[in-house]
PDB file of C-alpha atoms in Angstrom:
ATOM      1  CA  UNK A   1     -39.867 -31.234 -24.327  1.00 83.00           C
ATOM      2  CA  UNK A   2     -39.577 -27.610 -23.821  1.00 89.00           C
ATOM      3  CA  UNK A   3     -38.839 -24.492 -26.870  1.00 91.00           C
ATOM      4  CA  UNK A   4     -35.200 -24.615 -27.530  1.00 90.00           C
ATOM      5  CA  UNK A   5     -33.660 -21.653 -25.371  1.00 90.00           C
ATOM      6  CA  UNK A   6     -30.397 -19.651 -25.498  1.00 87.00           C
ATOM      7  CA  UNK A   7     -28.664 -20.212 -22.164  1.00 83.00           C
ATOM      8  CA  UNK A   8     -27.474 -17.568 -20.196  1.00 77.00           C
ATOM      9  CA  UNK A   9     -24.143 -18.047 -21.373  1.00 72.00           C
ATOM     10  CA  UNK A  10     -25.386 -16.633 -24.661  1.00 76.00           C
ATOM     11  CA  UNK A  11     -23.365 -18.832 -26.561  1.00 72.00           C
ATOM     12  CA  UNK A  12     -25.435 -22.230 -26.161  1.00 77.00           C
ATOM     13  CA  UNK A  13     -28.728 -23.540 -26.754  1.00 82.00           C
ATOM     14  CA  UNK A  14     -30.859 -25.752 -24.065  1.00 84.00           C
ATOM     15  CA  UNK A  15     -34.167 -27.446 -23.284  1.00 86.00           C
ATOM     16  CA  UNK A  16     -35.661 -29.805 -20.684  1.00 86.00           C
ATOM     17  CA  UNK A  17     -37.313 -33.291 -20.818  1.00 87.00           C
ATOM     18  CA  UNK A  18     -40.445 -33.984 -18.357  1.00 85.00           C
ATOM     19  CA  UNK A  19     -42.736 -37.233 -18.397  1.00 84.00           C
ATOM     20  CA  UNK A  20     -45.393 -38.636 -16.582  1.00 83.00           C
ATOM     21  CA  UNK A  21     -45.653 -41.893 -16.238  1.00 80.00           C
ATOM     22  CA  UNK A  22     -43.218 -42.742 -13.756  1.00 84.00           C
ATOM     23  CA  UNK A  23     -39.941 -44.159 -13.176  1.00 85.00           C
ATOM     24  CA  UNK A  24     -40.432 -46.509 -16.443  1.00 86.00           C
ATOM     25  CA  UNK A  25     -41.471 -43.936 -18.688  1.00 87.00           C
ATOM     26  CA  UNK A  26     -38.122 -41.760 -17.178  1.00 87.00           C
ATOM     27  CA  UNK A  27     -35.920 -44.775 -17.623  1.00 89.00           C
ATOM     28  CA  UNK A  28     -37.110 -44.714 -21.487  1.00 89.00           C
ATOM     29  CA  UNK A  29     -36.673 -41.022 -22.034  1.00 89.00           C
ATOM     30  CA  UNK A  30     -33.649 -40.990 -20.379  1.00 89.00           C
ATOM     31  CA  UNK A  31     -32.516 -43.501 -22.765  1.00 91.00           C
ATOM     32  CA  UNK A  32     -33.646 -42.337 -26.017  1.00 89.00           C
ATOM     33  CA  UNK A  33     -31.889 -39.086 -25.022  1.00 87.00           C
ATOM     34  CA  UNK A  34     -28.602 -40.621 -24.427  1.00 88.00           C
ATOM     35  CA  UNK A  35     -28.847 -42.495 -27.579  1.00 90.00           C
ATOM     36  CA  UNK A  36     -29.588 -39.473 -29.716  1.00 87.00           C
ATOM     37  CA  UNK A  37     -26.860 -37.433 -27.816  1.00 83.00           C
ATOM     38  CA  UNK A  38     -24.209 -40.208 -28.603  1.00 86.00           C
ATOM     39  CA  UNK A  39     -25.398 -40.955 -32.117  1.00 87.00           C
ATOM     40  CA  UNK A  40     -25.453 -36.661 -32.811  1.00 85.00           C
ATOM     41  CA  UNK A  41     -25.450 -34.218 -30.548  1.00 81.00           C
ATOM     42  CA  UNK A  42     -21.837 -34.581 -29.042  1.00 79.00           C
ATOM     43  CA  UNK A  43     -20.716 -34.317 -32.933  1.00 83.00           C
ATOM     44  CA  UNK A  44     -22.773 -31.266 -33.561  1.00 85.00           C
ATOM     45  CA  UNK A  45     -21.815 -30.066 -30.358  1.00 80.00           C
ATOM     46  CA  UNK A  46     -17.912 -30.228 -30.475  1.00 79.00           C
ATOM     47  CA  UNK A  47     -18.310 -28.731 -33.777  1.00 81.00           C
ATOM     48  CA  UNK A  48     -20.064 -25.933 -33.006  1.00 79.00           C
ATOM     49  CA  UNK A  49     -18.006 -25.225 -29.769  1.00 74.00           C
ATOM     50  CA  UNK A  50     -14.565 -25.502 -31.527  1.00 74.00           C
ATOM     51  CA  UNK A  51     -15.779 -22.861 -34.049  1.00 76.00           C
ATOM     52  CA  UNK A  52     -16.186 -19.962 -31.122  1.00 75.00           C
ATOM     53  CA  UNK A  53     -12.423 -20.631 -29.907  1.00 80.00           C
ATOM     54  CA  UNK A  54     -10.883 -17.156 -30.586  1.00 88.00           C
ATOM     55  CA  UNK A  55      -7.070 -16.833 -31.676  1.00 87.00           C
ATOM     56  CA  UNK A  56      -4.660 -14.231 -31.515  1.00 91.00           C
ATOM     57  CA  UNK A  57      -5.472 -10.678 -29.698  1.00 93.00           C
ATOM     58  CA  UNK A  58      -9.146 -11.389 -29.441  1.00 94.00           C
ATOM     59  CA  UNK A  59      -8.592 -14.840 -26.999  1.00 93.00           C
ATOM     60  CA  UNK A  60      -5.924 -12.218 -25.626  1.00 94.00           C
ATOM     61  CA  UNK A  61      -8.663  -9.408 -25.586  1.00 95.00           C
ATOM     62  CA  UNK A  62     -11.486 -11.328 -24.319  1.00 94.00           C
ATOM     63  CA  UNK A  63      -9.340 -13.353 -21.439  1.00 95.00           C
ATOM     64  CA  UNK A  64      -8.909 -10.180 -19.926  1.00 96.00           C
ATOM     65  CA  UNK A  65     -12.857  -9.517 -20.015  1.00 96.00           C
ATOM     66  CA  UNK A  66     -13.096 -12.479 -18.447  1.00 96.00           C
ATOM     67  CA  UNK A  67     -10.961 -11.361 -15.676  1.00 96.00           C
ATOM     68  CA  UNK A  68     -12.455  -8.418 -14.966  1.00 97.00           C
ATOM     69  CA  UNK A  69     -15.919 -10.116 -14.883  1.00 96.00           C
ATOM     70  CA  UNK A  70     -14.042 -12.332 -12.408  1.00 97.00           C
ATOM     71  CA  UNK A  71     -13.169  -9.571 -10.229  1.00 96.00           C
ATOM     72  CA  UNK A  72     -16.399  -8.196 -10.246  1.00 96.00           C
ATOM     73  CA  UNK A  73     -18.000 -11.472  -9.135  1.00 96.00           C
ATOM     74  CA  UNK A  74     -15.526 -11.087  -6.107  1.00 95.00           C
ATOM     75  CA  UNK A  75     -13.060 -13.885  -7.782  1.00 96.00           C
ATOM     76  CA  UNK A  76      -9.781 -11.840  -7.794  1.00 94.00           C
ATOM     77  CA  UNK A  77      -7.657 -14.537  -7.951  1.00 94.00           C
ATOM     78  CA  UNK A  78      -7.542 -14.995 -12.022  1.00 94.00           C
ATOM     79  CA  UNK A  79      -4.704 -14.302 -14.261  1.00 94.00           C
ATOM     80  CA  UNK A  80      -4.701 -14.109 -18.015  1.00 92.00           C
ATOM     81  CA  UNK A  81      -2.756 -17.369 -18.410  1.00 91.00           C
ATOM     82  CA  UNK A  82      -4.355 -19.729 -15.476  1.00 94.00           C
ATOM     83  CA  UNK A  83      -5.655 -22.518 -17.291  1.00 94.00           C
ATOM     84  CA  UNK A  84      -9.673 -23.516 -17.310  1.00 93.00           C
ATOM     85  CA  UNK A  85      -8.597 -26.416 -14.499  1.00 94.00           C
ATOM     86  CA  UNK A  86      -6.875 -23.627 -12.067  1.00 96.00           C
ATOM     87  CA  UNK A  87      -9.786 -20.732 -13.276  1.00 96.00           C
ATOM     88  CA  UNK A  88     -12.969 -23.803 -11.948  1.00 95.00           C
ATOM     89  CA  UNK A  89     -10.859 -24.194  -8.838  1.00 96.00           C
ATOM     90  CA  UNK A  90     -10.256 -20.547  -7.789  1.00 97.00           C
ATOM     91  CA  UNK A  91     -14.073 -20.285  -8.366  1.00 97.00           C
ATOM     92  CA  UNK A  92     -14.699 -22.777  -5.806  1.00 96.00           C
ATOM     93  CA  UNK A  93     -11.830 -21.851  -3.437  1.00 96.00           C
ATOM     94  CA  UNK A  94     -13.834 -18.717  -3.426  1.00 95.00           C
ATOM     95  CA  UNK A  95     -17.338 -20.508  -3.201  1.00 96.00           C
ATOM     96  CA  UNK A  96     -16.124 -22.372  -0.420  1.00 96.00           C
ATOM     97  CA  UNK A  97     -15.845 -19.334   1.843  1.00 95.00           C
ATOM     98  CA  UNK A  98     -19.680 -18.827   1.545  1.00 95.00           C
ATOM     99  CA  UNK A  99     -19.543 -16.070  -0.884  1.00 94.00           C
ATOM    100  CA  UNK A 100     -22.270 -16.108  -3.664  1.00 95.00           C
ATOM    101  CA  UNK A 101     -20.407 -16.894  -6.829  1.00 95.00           C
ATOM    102  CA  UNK A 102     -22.986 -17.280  -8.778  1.00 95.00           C
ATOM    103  CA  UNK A 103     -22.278 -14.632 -11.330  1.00 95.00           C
ATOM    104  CA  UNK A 104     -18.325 -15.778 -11.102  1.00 96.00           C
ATOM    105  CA  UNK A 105     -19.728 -18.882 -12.895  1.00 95.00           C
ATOM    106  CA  UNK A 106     -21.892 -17.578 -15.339  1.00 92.00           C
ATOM    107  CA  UNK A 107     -18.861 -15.419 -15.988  1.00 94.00           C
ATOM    108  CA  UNK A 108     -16.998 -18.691 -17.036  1.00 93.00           C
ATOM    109  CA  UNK A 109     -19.641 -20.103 -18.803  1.00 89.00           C
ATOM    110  CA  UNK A 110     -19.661 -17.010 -21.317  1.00 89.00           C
ATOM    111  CA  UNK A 111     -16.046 -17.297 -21.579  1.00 92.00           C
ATOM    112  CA  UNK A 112     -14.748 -20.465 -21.301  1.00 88.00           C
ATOM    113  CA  UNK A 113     -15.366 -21.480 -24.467  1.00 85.00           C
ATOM    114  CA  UNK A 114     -14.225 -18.803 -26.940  1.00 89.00           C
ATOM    115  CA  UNK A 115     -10.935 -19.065 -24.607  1.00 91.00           C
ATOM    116  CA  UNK A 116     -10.223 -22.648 -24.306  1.00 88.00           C
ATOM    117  CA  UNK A 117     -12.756 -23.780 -26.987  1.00 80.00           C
ATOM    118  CA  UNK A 118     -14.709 -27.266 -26.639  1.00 64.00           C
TER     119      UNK A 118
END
């Protein structure tokens, strides 16, 4: 297993799993990790996500941020009020005309959380 990493969202935390040992020894990681994820990690993980939602004028503050970033990833299609379902599907209405929106998603990834919240 890899060190622990903040993600470039700068909000969450990530590692990766490699094994040797072939498609058995896979099969068994990929196991334990699905146990251990059920058991705690979605828990801890709603937890901590539902604690970043922001309220008030900062979710009003920060959704405009996050519209701006939009724009400036070439995704001008955003309102404050478009929902996270409408805001992943103007990213790839976008993405589908062959435009990089690479940085359109890592804008959502550092915002879609303290906006919508887990």
């Amino acid at each position: 297993m890899s060190e622990v990493e903040l993600s470039p969202d700068g909000l969450t935390y990530g590692f990766s799993i490699t094994t040797s040992g072939g498609e058995d020894a896979t099969a068994a990681v990929d196991a334990a990790y699905g146990a251990c994820t059920a058991e705690h990690l979605n828990t801890i993980e709603s937890e901590y996500l539902s604690g970043l939602e922001l309220t008030g004028a900062e979710r009003e503050s920060a959704y405009a941020e996050f519209v701006e970033c939009l724009e400036a990833a070439d995704v001008d299609t955003v309102v404050v009020g478009d929902d996270e379902g409408t805001i992943t599907s103007k990213i790839s209405a976008v993405e589908k005309t062959g435009l990089n929106v690479d940085e359109a998603w890592l804008c959502q990834q550092k915002y879609i959380f303290p906006i919508f919240g887990g």
